[in-house]
Amino acid sequence: MLSGISNPYRFFLLLTLLLTGIFTGCGKKETSDEIRHTDRLISRLLTLAWNSKEYLATVDSLQNYSVRTENKFGLAKAYSFRGSYFFRAGDYKKALQRFSDAAAIFEEMGNEVEYSDEVEKMGYVQLRLEDRSGAIESFKKTAEMRRALGDSTGLGASLNDIGFVYWQATNYDSAVVYFDKALSIRNELPNIDHRASTLNNLGTVYFNWALFDKALEYYIRALELQKEIKNDYAIAIALCNIGLIYKETSQREEAISNFREGLRYAYAAQDTQIVGYAYYCLGDAFDSTAVDSSFYYFFKSLEAYTIGKAVEGQIICFKGIGLTYLEIKNYSAAENYFRQMLNLAISKNILLRIAEAEKGLGDVNLGIKNYPAAISHTKTALDLANEYNYKSVIRDASKTLSEAYRESGKTADALRELENHLRYKEEIENEEMQKRLSGLKNKFTFQKYEKDLEEQRFENERQKIYLGGAILILLILAVTSLFLLRFNKKLHKINLLLEDKNVLIKGQADELERKNNELQESNDAKDKLFSIIAHDLRSPFQVLTGISTLLREDYYELSTEERLEFIKNMDTTANRTYDLVENLLHLSASRTGKLAINPQVLHPGEIIDNIISLYEIQISNKNLVVKNNIKDDVGVIADKQTFQILIRNLLNNAIKYSLPGGLIFFNACNHNEDGNICLSVEDTGTGMDDELSKSIFNINKIKSRKGTEGEKGTGLGLGLCRELVEKQGGRIWVESKINEGSKFRFTLPSAAGK
């Protein structure tokens, strides 16, 4: 739930009283008495309730007096007050016309402050009229004017409003951009409520994207700020949103706790919509064993939303009730509520809710075994979800569609949709995200475990003391060898038990130490990788910034040759940075399993010729000779994209460590192993020692060396080469000697006979 545009009317009259009397028309010059009378009428309107009998009469008086005295400022304010009346009364078309009339007069007067306020009001009205493109245009125009006026508070509000409209239109990419812009401005301003509102909005967008760890971060920051200023309304929103994250990550008790606390703050705020929202969240939190509780809270929510005339709230209540009826297999009741949800969502053009309603109807028809209808509704939901990237809907609808296809005997289609469901399920339930969300909970669990372990150790020591005392007493009091024998047997048994437990504890400790060492090694490699990335990404941008500053500040003092040299340096730096980013992207894709491998028959000679042509400038700069000795009839089976990445990295490495005038060869090796063909890249460069040769492909032991002409690198390329070759069933190694050059050899499946 966003908190972006909570009450647009409150902003309509914010500056009116301060500006009254400053901008009072053009043309005829008003007398002091006329100005004072106009000011009195405006001040009077600011104190009147919009629905009072005097309000419209006073607006009429202001308009008539302004026309009679030719006071343009007063006339524009009269139009604005009348627009505010129509807005509050729900007559949005008339409100838009009056605000437009007021804006036109202020624009003619050159009063940018009042003009921007009226355009903003037009945006709020357009939003109520479901004209989102018009609202965005109005808010963007307002933002431009406020930026020119230096009004940071107003600019932050306009950017937040734009993000809110994009969010309503489910254009989440654009929404994040504008919310981020608004937050960067509001972070520098003293208004805590505004800052928290934008943080909450960002959290909601990330929640819609199923990035729950990111959403939780923003919601908690918003909650802390709202508690600081004791804003009950916003605290209730933040608590409910946090509860939703816990619910989505299967932490039901934490979710219910947050929802109930949110309901308490909602009643304190005396706001029917947030009360309805908290009730809805509670209804949604209970599982199938407590459907009575779910129905109770859902209908309480629907009642609150109906009183507040909140159509979007009614939509989510229909969804919750429909899902609950679906859970208990009351399909007719479920269909009734899903259809009410669909009709309201279509009337408001809320695409996400339309998709969810269609998915619900698909589930209903699946339950009553009407498989064609189930497929039709679910495919409609999937089309919308795929178009707007509703990941949760895609995940759930794919599962429903798979079951419908399976029951219809369409096995291939069922398998395809099941794979789609599992792919999105895995993405949403990403292991790292789950670790972050449960990290704090695990910390407390571990602390409790340590406390229990310490208590057990104390108890063991006490038992040992008791046992020693018992032994002493038995030794003193023992009168027969039978008693002594029995005691010794008992003691022996206890010792064996303790010995077994000690062995078990030692084994667990050894296993824990081994896992800790593995984790430490992984973290060390990751930290080292990040440090290299941070340095090698920062350095090129420092170079680019420095050169661009010189060109900007000393452009006319520099000669043409100097400028060309600077531009050449910028081009070189940009290309190197691009190569680094490309390697990082491919390395990330390889590590996360997202790098697609599509094996096909390739002719390396042709591909290598094309790649050599891409490096002509670097080759020419070092006066190198590059020869491709691989014949046209040589073929391998490999993925074309990853093969090109492999050759580019190996050629770039050879150029980097070749001396001016050196040689680089591409050869097909003489031997063939296990149906694989061997290819090599050989240079006459600086070479390397045995220690470096053994670790050069290990990405956990990154060592970056400068080239023969000071070229910089990250050490990522060869590690990436190894992963790309091994993923396609080959291997890669290097043969090198100091000052004699290097031979990088790798194998790939041969295409001979295929």
Short mmCIF file of C-alpha atoms in Angstrom, two decimals, residues 183-609:
data_model
loop_
_atom_site.label_atom_id
_atom_site.label_comp_id
_atom_site.label_asym_id
_atom_site.label_seq_id
_atom_site.Cartn_x
_atom_site.Cartn_y
_atom_site.Cartn_z
CA LEU A 183 13.98 10.47 -2.05
CA SER A 184 17.32 12.05 -3.00
CA ILE A 185 15.69 15.48 -2.63
CA ARG A 186 13.64 14.70 0.48
CA ASN A 187 16.70 13.28 2.27
CA GLU A 188 18.07 16.84 2.29
CA LEU A 189 14.85 18.39 3.66
CA PRO A 190 13.62 18.50 7.28
CA ASN A 191 10.14 17.02 6.65
CA ILE A 192 10.39 13.47 8.05
CA ASP A 193 6.87 12.46 6.98
CA HIS A 194 7.61 13.20 3.31
CA ARG A 195 10.84 11.21 3.45
CA ALA A 196 9.15 8.23 5.14
CA SER A 197 6.30 8.34 2.61
CA THR A 198 8.70 7.94 -0.32
CA LEU A 199 10.61 5.16 1.48
CA ASN A 200 7.32 3.31 1.94
CA ASN A 201 6.49 3.80 -1.75
CA LEU A 202 9.83 2.31 -2.81
CA GLY A 203 9.26 -0.64 -0.51
CA THR A 204 5.89 -1.29 -2.15
CA VAL A 205 7.37 -1.31 -5.66
CA TYR A 206 10.04 -3.83 -4.59
CA PHE A 207 7.29 -5.89 -2.91
CA ASN A 208 5.38 -5.96 -6.23
CA TRP A 209 8.60 -7.19 -7.85
CA ALA A 210 8.88 -9.92 -5.17
CA LEU A 211 12.24 -8.49 -4.01
CA PHE A 212 11.21 -8.98 -0.39
CA ASP A 213 14.56 -8.29 1.27
CA LYS A 214 14.80 -4.91 -0.46
CA ALA A 215 11.16 -4.12 0.36
CA LEU A 216 11.68 -4.99 4.05
CA GLU A 217 14.68 -2.63 4.22
CA TYR A 218 12.62 0.33 2.96
CA TYR A 219 9.55 -0.48 5.11
CA ILE A 220 11.63 -0.65 8.30
CA ARG A 221 13.31 2.68 7.51
CA ALA A 222 9.87 4.25 6.92
CA LEU A 223 8.50 2.77 10.17
CA GLU A 224 11.39 4.15 12.23
CA LEU A 225 10.86 7.66 10.84
CA GLN A 226 7.07 7.58 11.36
CA LYS A 227 7.48 6.42 14.97
CA GLU A 228 9.87 9.31 15.47
CA ILE A 229 7.10 11.80 14.61
CA LYS A 230 4.28 9.64 16.10
CA ASN A 231 2.26 9.44 12.86
CA ASP A 232 -0.29 6.72 13.74
CA TYR A 233 -1.70 6.51 10.20
CA ALA A 234 1.68 5.93 8.54
CA ILE A 235 2.88 3.61 11.34
CA ALA A 236 -0.14 1.38 10.69
CA ILE A 237 0.68 1.26 6.97
CA ALA A 238 4.33 0.37 7.57
CA LEU A 239 3.49 -2.38 10.10
CA CYS A 240 0.95 -3.96 7.76
CA ASN A 241 3.39 -3.85 4.86
CA ILE A 242 6.09 -5.51 6.98
CA GLY A 243 3.54 -8.15 7.97
CA LEU A 244 2.84 -8.83 4.29
CA ILE A 245 6.53 -9.57 3.70
CA TYR A 246 6.60 -12.05 6.59
CA LYS A 247 3.46 -13.67 5.21
CA GLU A 248 4.96 -14.01 1.73
CA THR A 249 8.07 -15.63 3.22
CA SER A 250 6.00 -18.14 5.28
CA GLN A 251 6.64 -16.50 8.68
CA ARG A 252 2.96 -16.49 9.67
CA GLU A 253 3.25 -15.72 13.40
CA GLU A 254 5.43 -12.67 12.76
CA ALA A 255 2.97 -11.54 10.08
CA ILE A 256 -0.09 -11.75 12.35
CA SER A 257 1.76 -9.95 15.15
CA ASN A 258 2.59 -7.02 12.84
CA PHE A 259 -0.96 -6.89 11.42
CA ARG A 260 -2.54 -6.72 14.89
CA GLU A 261 -0.16 -3.98 15.98
CA GLY A 262 -0.96 -2.15 12.73
CA LEU A 263 -4.71 -2.43 13.44
CA ARG A 264 -4.20 -0.80 16.84
CA TYR A 265 -2.47 2.19 15.23
CA ALA A 266 -5.14 2.31 12.48
CA TYR A 267 -7.91 2.76 15.06
CA ALA A 268 -5.80 5.41 16.80
CA ALA A 269 -5.56 7.25 13.48
CA GLN A 270 -9.38 7.03 13.03
CA ASP A 271 -9.04 6.32 9.31
CA THR A 272 -11.52 3.83 7.79
CA GLN A 273 -9.30 2.93 4.84
CA ILE A 274 -6.27 1.95 6.89
CA VAL A 275 -8.58 0.08 9.32
CA GLY A 276 -9.93 -1.83 6.33
CA TYR A 277 -6.40 -2.52 5.13
CA ALA A 278 -5.30 -3.91 8.51
CA TYR A 279 -8.40 -6.13 8.73
CA TYR A 280 -7.73 -7.43 5.21
CA CYS A 281 -4.15 -8.30 6.06
CA LEU A 282 -5.28 -10.22 9.14
CA GLY A 283 -7.86 -12.14 7.12
CA ASP A 284 -5.21 -13.04 4.58
CA ALA A 285 -2.76 -14.22 7.25
CA PHE A 286 -4.76 -17.19 8.60
CA ASP A 287 -4.38 -20.59 6.94
CA SER A 288 -6.98 -23.18 5.93
CA THR A 289 -7.36 -24.40 9.52
CA ALA A 290 -8.84 -21.04 10.57
CA VAL A 291 -11.17 -20.04 7.72
CA ASP A 292 -13.71 -18.63 10.17
CA SER A 293 -11.12 -16.10 11.31
CA SER A 294 -10.30 -15.30 7.69
CA PHE A 295 -13.95 -14.68 6.78
CA TYR A 296 -14.44 -12.55 9.92
CA TYR A 297 -11.54 -10.24 9.15
CA PHE A 298 -12.25 -10.07 5.39
CA PHE A 299 -15.86 -9.01 5.92
CA LYS A 300 -14.77 -6.48 8.59
CA SER A 301 -12.34 -5.11 6.01
CA LEU A 302 -15.01 -4.96 3.28
CA GLU A 303 -17.32 -3.11 5.67
CA ALA A 304 -14.65 -0.48 6.43
CA TYR A 305 -13.73 -0.02 2.76
CA THR A 306 -17.39 0.31 1.77
CA ILE A 307 -17.96 3.01 4.41
CA GLY A 308 -14.90 4.86 3.09
CA LYS A 309 -16.02 4.36 -0.56
CA ALA A 310 -12.62 2.84 -1.35
CA VAL A 311 -13.19 0.80 -4.51
CA GLU A 312 -9.65 -0.56 -4.67
CA GLY A 313 -9.99 -1.77 -1.09
CA GLN A 314 -13.23 -3.54 -1.97
CA ILE A 315 -11.39 -5.25 -4.85
CA ILE A 316 -8.77 -6.82 -2.58
CA CYS A 317 -11.51 -7.90 -0.13
CA PHE A 318 -13.36 -9.69 -2.92
CA LYS A 319 -10.06 -11.37 -3.78
CA GLY A 320 -9.47 -12.52 -0.18
CA ILE A 321 -13.02 -13.82 0.26
CA GLY A 322 -12.88 -15.59 -3.12
CA LEU A 323 -9.59 -17.29 -2.26
CA THR A 324 -10.92 -18.43 1.12
CA TYR A 325 -14.04 -19.95 -0.46
CA LEU A 326 -11.78 -21.59 -3.04
CA GLU A 327 -9.71 -23.10 -0.23
CA ILE A 328 -12.77 -24.82 1.27
CA LYS A 329 -13.95 -25.85 -2.24
CA ASN A 330 -17.09 -23.68 -2.23
CA TYR A 331 -16.64 -22.97 -5.93
CA SER A 332 -19.92 -21.14 -6.63
CA ALA A 333 -19.29 -18.62 -3.83
CA ALA A 334 -15.67 -18.23 -4.92
CA GLU A 335 -16.70 -17.53 -8.52
CA ASN A 336 -19.20 -14.91 -7.35
CA TYR A 337 -16.54 -12.90 -5.49
CA PHE A 338 -13.89 -13.28 -8.21
CA ARG A 339 -16.36 -11.93 -10.78
CA GLN A 340 -17.17 -8.95 -8.54
CA MET A 341 -13.43 -8.38 -8.23
CA LEU A 342 -12.94 -8.61 -12.01
CA ASN A 343 -15.77 -6.17 -12.78
CA LEU A 344 -14.46 -3.55 -10.33
CA ALA A 345 -10.86 -3.99 -11.53
CA ILE A 346 -11.91 -3.53 -15.17
CA SER A 347 -13.92 -0.42 -14.26
CA LYS A 348 -10.81 1.09 -12.65
CA ASN A 349 -8.36 -0.37 -15.23
CA ILE A 350 -6.17 -1.94 -12.51
CA LEU A 351 -4.25 -4.50 -14.58
CA LEU A 352 -2.69 -6.42 -11.67
CA ARG A 353 -6.10 -7.03 -10.07
CA ILE A 354 -7.59 -8.01 -13.46
CA ALA A 355 -4.85 -10.63 -13.82
CA GLU A 356 -5.43 -11.91 -10.26
CA ALA A 357 -9.21 -12.13 -10.80
CA GLU A 358 -8.76 -14.06 -14.06
CA LYS A 359 -6.35 -16.41 -12.29
CA GLY A 360 -8.92 -16.94 -9.51
CA LEU A 361 -11.62 -17.79 -12.07
CA GLY A 362 -9.15 -20.21 -13.64
CA ASP A 363 -8.74 -21.96 -10.27
CA VAL A 364 -12.52 -22.13 -9.81
CA ASN A 365 -13.02 -23.78 -13.21
CA LEU A 366 -10.13 -26.15 -12.52
CA GLY A 367 -11.89 -27.16 -9.31
CA ILE A 368 -15.19 -27.89 -11.09
CA LYS A 369 -13.27 -29.68 -13.90
CA ASN A 370 -14.26 -27.18 -16.60
CA TYR A 371 -10.79 -27.37 -18.11
CA PRO A 372 -11.33 -25.28 -21.29
CA ALA A 373 -12.64 -22.38 -19.18
CA ALA A 374 -9.81 -22.84 -16.68
CA ILE A 375 -7.24 -22.66 -19.50
CA SER A 376 -8.92 -19.60 -21.05
CA HIS A 377 -9.07 -17.56 -17.81
CA THR A 378 -5.57 -18.57 -16.70
CA LYS A 379 -4.00 -17.75 -20.09
CA THR A 380 -5.62 -14.30 -19.94
CA ALA A 381 -4.04 -13.82 -16.50
CA LEU A 382 -0.64 -15.03 -17.76
CA ASP A 383 -0.70 -12.73 -20.80
CA LEU A 384 -1.21 -9.71 -18.54
CA ALA A 385 1.32 -10.92 -15.98
CA ASN A 386 4.02 -11.56 -18.59
CA GLU A 387 3.43 -8.18 -20.22
CA TYR A 388 3.83 -6.28 -16.94
CA ASN A 389 6.21 -8.68 -15.13
CA TYR A 390 3.86 -9.70 -12.27
CA LYS A 391 6.15 -12.48 -11.04
CA SER A 392 3.85 -13.84 -8.32
CA VAL A 393 0.92 -14.08 -10.75
CA ILE A 394 3.14 -15.80 -13.34
CA ARG A 395 4.29 -18.30 -10.72
CA ASP A 396 0.77 -19.19 -9.52
CA ALA A 397 -1.00 -19.02 -12.90
CA SER A 398 1.63 -21.28 -14.52
CA LYS A 399 0.90 -23.94 -11.89
CA THR A 400 -2.88 -23.70 -12.47
CA LEU A 401 -2.42 -23.83 -16.24
CA SER A 402 -0.10 -26.85 -15.93
CA GLU A 403 -2.73 -28.75 -13.92
CA ALA A 404 -5.48 -27.83 -16.42
CA TYR A 405 -3.36 -29.02 -19.35
CA ARG A 406 -2.48 -32.23 -17.48
CA GLU A 407 -6.13 -33.00 -16.77
CA SER A 408 -6.93 -32.25 -20.44
CA GLY A 409 -4.31 -34.78 -21.57
CA LYS A 410 -1.91 -32.15 -22.97
CA THR A 411 1.23 -33.50 -21.33
CA ALA A 412 3.79 -31.42 -23.22
CA ASP A 413 1.96 -28.16 -22.48
CA ALA A 414 1.56 -29.20 -18.84
CA LEU A 415 5.28 -29.90 -18.51
CA ARG A 416 6.18 -26.56 -20.10
CA GLU A 417 3.98 -24.60 -17.72
CA LEU A 418 5.21 -26.61 -14.71
CA GLU A 419 8.80 -25.73 -15.62
CA ASN A 420 7.76 -22.07 -15.92
CA HIS A 421 6.12 -22.27 -12.49
CA LEU A 422 9.20 -23.83 -10.88
CA ARG A 423 11.53 -21.29 -12.48
CA TYR A 424 9.60 -18.32 -11.11
CA LYS A 425 9.09 -20.01 -7.75
CA GLU A 426 12.84 -20.51 -7.40
CA GLU A 427 13.53 -16.92 -8.44
CA ILE A 428 11.07 -15.47 -5.90
CA GLU A 429 12.22 -17.77 -3.11
CA ASN A 430 15.90 -17.01 -3.75
CA GLU A 431 18.05 -18.58 -1.06
CA GLU A 432 20.02 -15.42 -0.33
CA MET A 433 16.82 -13.43 0.13
CA GLN A 434 15.50 -16.00 2.60
CA LYS A 435 18.77 -15.87 4.53
CA ARG A 436 18.60 -12.11 4.89
CA LEU A 437 14.99 -12.13 6.02
CA SER A 438 15.53 -14.85 8.62
CA GLY A 439 18.98 -13.69 9.69
CA LEU A 440 17.82 -11.84 12.79
CA LYS A 441 15.56 -14.70 13.78
CA ASN A 442 18.43 -17.19 13.41
CA LYS A 443 20.64 -14.96 15.53
CA PHE A 444 18.20 -15.12 18.45
CA THR A 445 17.77 -18.87 17.95
CA PHE A 446 21.54 -19.39 18.10
CA GLN A 447 21.81 -17.26 21.25
CA LYS A 448 19.12 -19.41 22.87
CA TYR A 449 21.01 -22.54 21.80
CA GLU A 450 24.22 -21.23 23.40
CA LYS A 451 22.37 -20.45 26.61
CA ASP A 452 20.82 -23.94 26.71
CA LEU A 453 24.23 -25.48 26.03
CA GLU A 454 25.80 -23.53 28.91
CA GLU A 455 23.01 -24.62 31.25
CA GLN A 456 23.57 -28.23 30.17
CA ARG A 457 27.28 -27.94 30.88
CA PHE A 458 26.51 -26.62 34.36
CA GLU A 459 24.08 -29.47 34.93
CA ASN A 460 26.72 -31.98 33.79
CA GLU A 461 29.25 -30.57 36.26
CA ARG A 462 26.71 -30.76 39.04
CA GLN A 463 25.89 -34.34 38.12
CA LYS A 464 29.58 -35.19 38.23
CA ILE A 465 29.80 -33.78 41.75
CA TYR A 466 26.77 -35.76 42.83
CA LEU A 467 28.23 -38.89 41.25
CA GLY A 468 31.56 -38.42 43.01
CA GLY A 469 29.80 -37.96 46.33
CA ALA A 470 27.74 -41.06 45.74
CA ILE A 471 30.85 -43.06 44.89
CA LEU A 472 32.57 -41.85 48.05
CA ILE A 473 29.58 -42.76 50.18
CA LEU A 474 29.29 -46.15 48.52
CA LEU A 475 33.00 -46.83 49.10
CA ILE A 476 32.69 -45.91 52.74
CA LEU A 477 29.43 -47.76 53.31
CA ALA A 478 30.03 -50.71 51.01
CA VAL A 479 30.07 -53.93 53.02
CA THR A 480 30.15 -56.49 50.30
CA SER A 481 31.96 -56.98 47.05
CA LEU A 482 28.59 -57.31 45.32
CA PHE A 483 27.74 -53.68 45.99
CA LEU A 484 31.21 -52.60 44.82
CA LEU A 485 30.89 -54.65 41.65
CA ARG A 486 27.50 -53.20 40.81
CA PHE A 487 28.80 -49.70 41.42
CA ASN A 488 31.79 -50.28 39.15
CA LYS A 489 29.58 -51.60 36.37
CA LYS A 490 27.35 -48.57 36.66
CA LEU A 491 30.29 -46.22 36.61
CA HIS A 492 31.74 -47.99 33.58
CA LYS A 493 28.45 -47.66 31.74
CA ILE A 494 28.30 -43.93 32.47
CA ASN A 495 31.86 -43.47 31.25
CA LEU A 496 31.08 -45.25 28.00
CA LEU A 497 28.05 -43.05 27.47
CA LEU A 498 30.08 -39.91 28.11
CA GLU A 499 32.78 -41.17 25.77
CA ASP A 500 30.23 -41.72 23.00
CA LYS A 501 28.83 -38.24 23.55
CA ASN A 502 32.32 -36.75 23.49
CA VAL A 503 33.04 -38.49 20.19
CA LEU A 504 29.74 -37.17 18.79
CA ILE A 505 30.44 -33.62 20.01
CA LYS A 506 33.97 -33.73 18.57
CA GLY A 507 32.63 -34.90 15.22
CA GLN A 508 30.07 -32.09 15.16
CA ALA A 509 32.75 -29.57 16.11
CA ASP A 510 35.05 -30.81 13.32
CA GLU A 511 32.19 -30.60 10.79
CA LEU A 512 31.31 -27.08 11.95
CA GLU A 513 34.97 -26.02 11.67
CA ARG A 514 35.21 -27.46 8.15
CA LYS A 515 32.10 -25.63 7.01
CA ASN A 516 33.31 -22.41 8.60
CA ASN A 517 36.62 -22.75 6.74
CA GLU A 518 34.79 -23.31 3.45
CA LEU A 519 32.56 -20.30 4.10
CA GLN A 520 35.56 -18.14 5.06
CA GLU A 521 37.41 -19.16 1.89
CA SER A 522 34.34 -18.31 -0.21
CA ASN A 523 33.89 -14.96 1.55
CA ASP A 524 37.59 -14.12 1.15
CA ALA A 525 37.38 -14.82 -2.59
CA LYS A 526 34.22 -12.77 -2.91
CA ASP A 527 35.71 -9.84 -0.94
CA LYS A 528 38.85 -9.94 -3.05
CA LEU A 529 36.77 -10.01 -6.22
CA PHE A 530 34.65 -7.07 -5.06
CA SER A 531 37.75 -5.06 -4.10
CA ILE A 532 39.22 -5.56 -7.57
CA ILE A 533 35.93 -4.71 -9.21
CA ALA A 534 35.55 -1.56 -7.08
CA HIS A 535 39.10 -0.41 -7.94
CA ASP A 536 38.97 -1.25 -11.65
CA LEU A 537 35.54 0.27 -12.16
CA ARG A 538 36.41 3.42 -10.20
CA SER A 539 39.75 4.09 -11.89
CA PRO A 540 38.42 4.34 -15.50
CA PHE A 541 35.70 6.71 -14.42
CA GLN A 542 38.28 8.87 -12.61
CA VAL A 543 40.27 8.99 -15.86
CA LEU A 544 37.16 9.85 -17.89
CA THR A 545 36.15 12.53 -15.35
CA GLY A 546 39.63 14.05 -15.35
CA ILE A 547 39.92 14.15 -19.14
CA SER A 548 36.39 15.50 -19.61
CA THR A 549 37.12 18.23 -17.04
CA LEU A 550 40.30 19.23 -18.91
CA LEU A 551 38.43 19.29 -22.23
CA ARG A 552 35.62 21.37 -20.73
CA GLU A 553 37.78 23.90 -18.90
CA ASP A 554 40.82 24.14 -21.23
CA TYR A 555 39.24 23.29 -24.57
CA TYR A 556 40.38 26.42 -26.43
CA GLU A 557 43.87 26.38 -24.84
CA LEU A 558 44.52 22.83 -26.10
CA SER A 559 45.88 22.14 -29.58
CA THR A 560 43.99 19.90 -31.99
CA GLU A 561 46.59 17.15 -31.47
CA GLU A 562 46.18 17.37 -27.68
CA ARG A 563 42.41 17.22 -27.91
CA LEU A 564 42.60 14.20 -30.24
CA GLU A 565 45.02 12.51 -27.82
CA PHE A 566 42.62 13.11 -24.92
CA ILE A 567 39.70 11.75 -26.96
CA LYS A 568 41.78 8.70 -27.91
CA ASN A 569 42.54 8.09 -24.22
CA MET A 570 38.84 8.41 -23.37
CA ASP A 571 37.98 5.89 -26.12
CA THR A 572 40.59 3.43 -24.86
CA THR A 573 39.40 3.78 -21.26
CA ALA A 574 35.76 3.36 -22.26
CA ASN A 575 36.53 0.21 -24.29
CA ARG A 576 38.50 -1.34 -21.41
CA THR A 577 35.70 -0.53 -18.99
CA TYR A 578 33.19 -2.10 -21.38
CA ASP A 579 35.31 -5.28 -21.58
CA LEU A 580 35.46 -5.41 -17.76
CA VAL A 581 31.69 -4.98 -17.37
CA GLU A 582 31.03 -7.57 -20.08
CA ASN A 583 33.28 -10.11 -18.32
CA LEU A 584 31.56 -9.37 -15.00
CA LEU A 585 28.12 -9.92 -16.55
CA HIS A 586 29.16 -13.21 -18.15
CA LEU A 587 30.87 -14.34 -14.93
CA SER A 588 27.72 -13.50 -12.94
CA ALA A 589 25.53 -15.36 -15.44
CA SER A 590 27.84 -18.37 -15.27
CA ARG A 591 27.91 -18.41 -11.44
CA THR A 592 24.10 -18.09 -11.11
CA GLY A 593 23.34 -20.67 -13.80
CA LYS A 594 21.63 -18.10 -16.05
CA LEU A 595 24.17 -18.38 -18.91
CA ALA A 596 22.38 -20.21 -21.72
CA ILE A 597 24.49 -22.87 -23.49
CA ASN A 598 23.20 -23.80 -26.97
CA PRO A 599 25.69 -26.26 -28.54
CA GLN A 600 25.98 -26.20 -32.34
CA VAL A 601 28.53 -27.01 -35.03
CA LEU A 602 31.02 -24.13 -35.31
CA HIS A 603 34.02 -23.49 -37.58
CA PRO A 604 36.59 -21.81 -35.33
CA GLY A 605 38.70 -20.46 -38.19
CA GLU A 606 35.96 -18.17 -39.49
CA ILE A 607 34.94 -16.92 -36.04
CA ILE A 608 38.57 -16.25 -35.05
CA ASP A 609 39.15 -14.21 -38.24
#
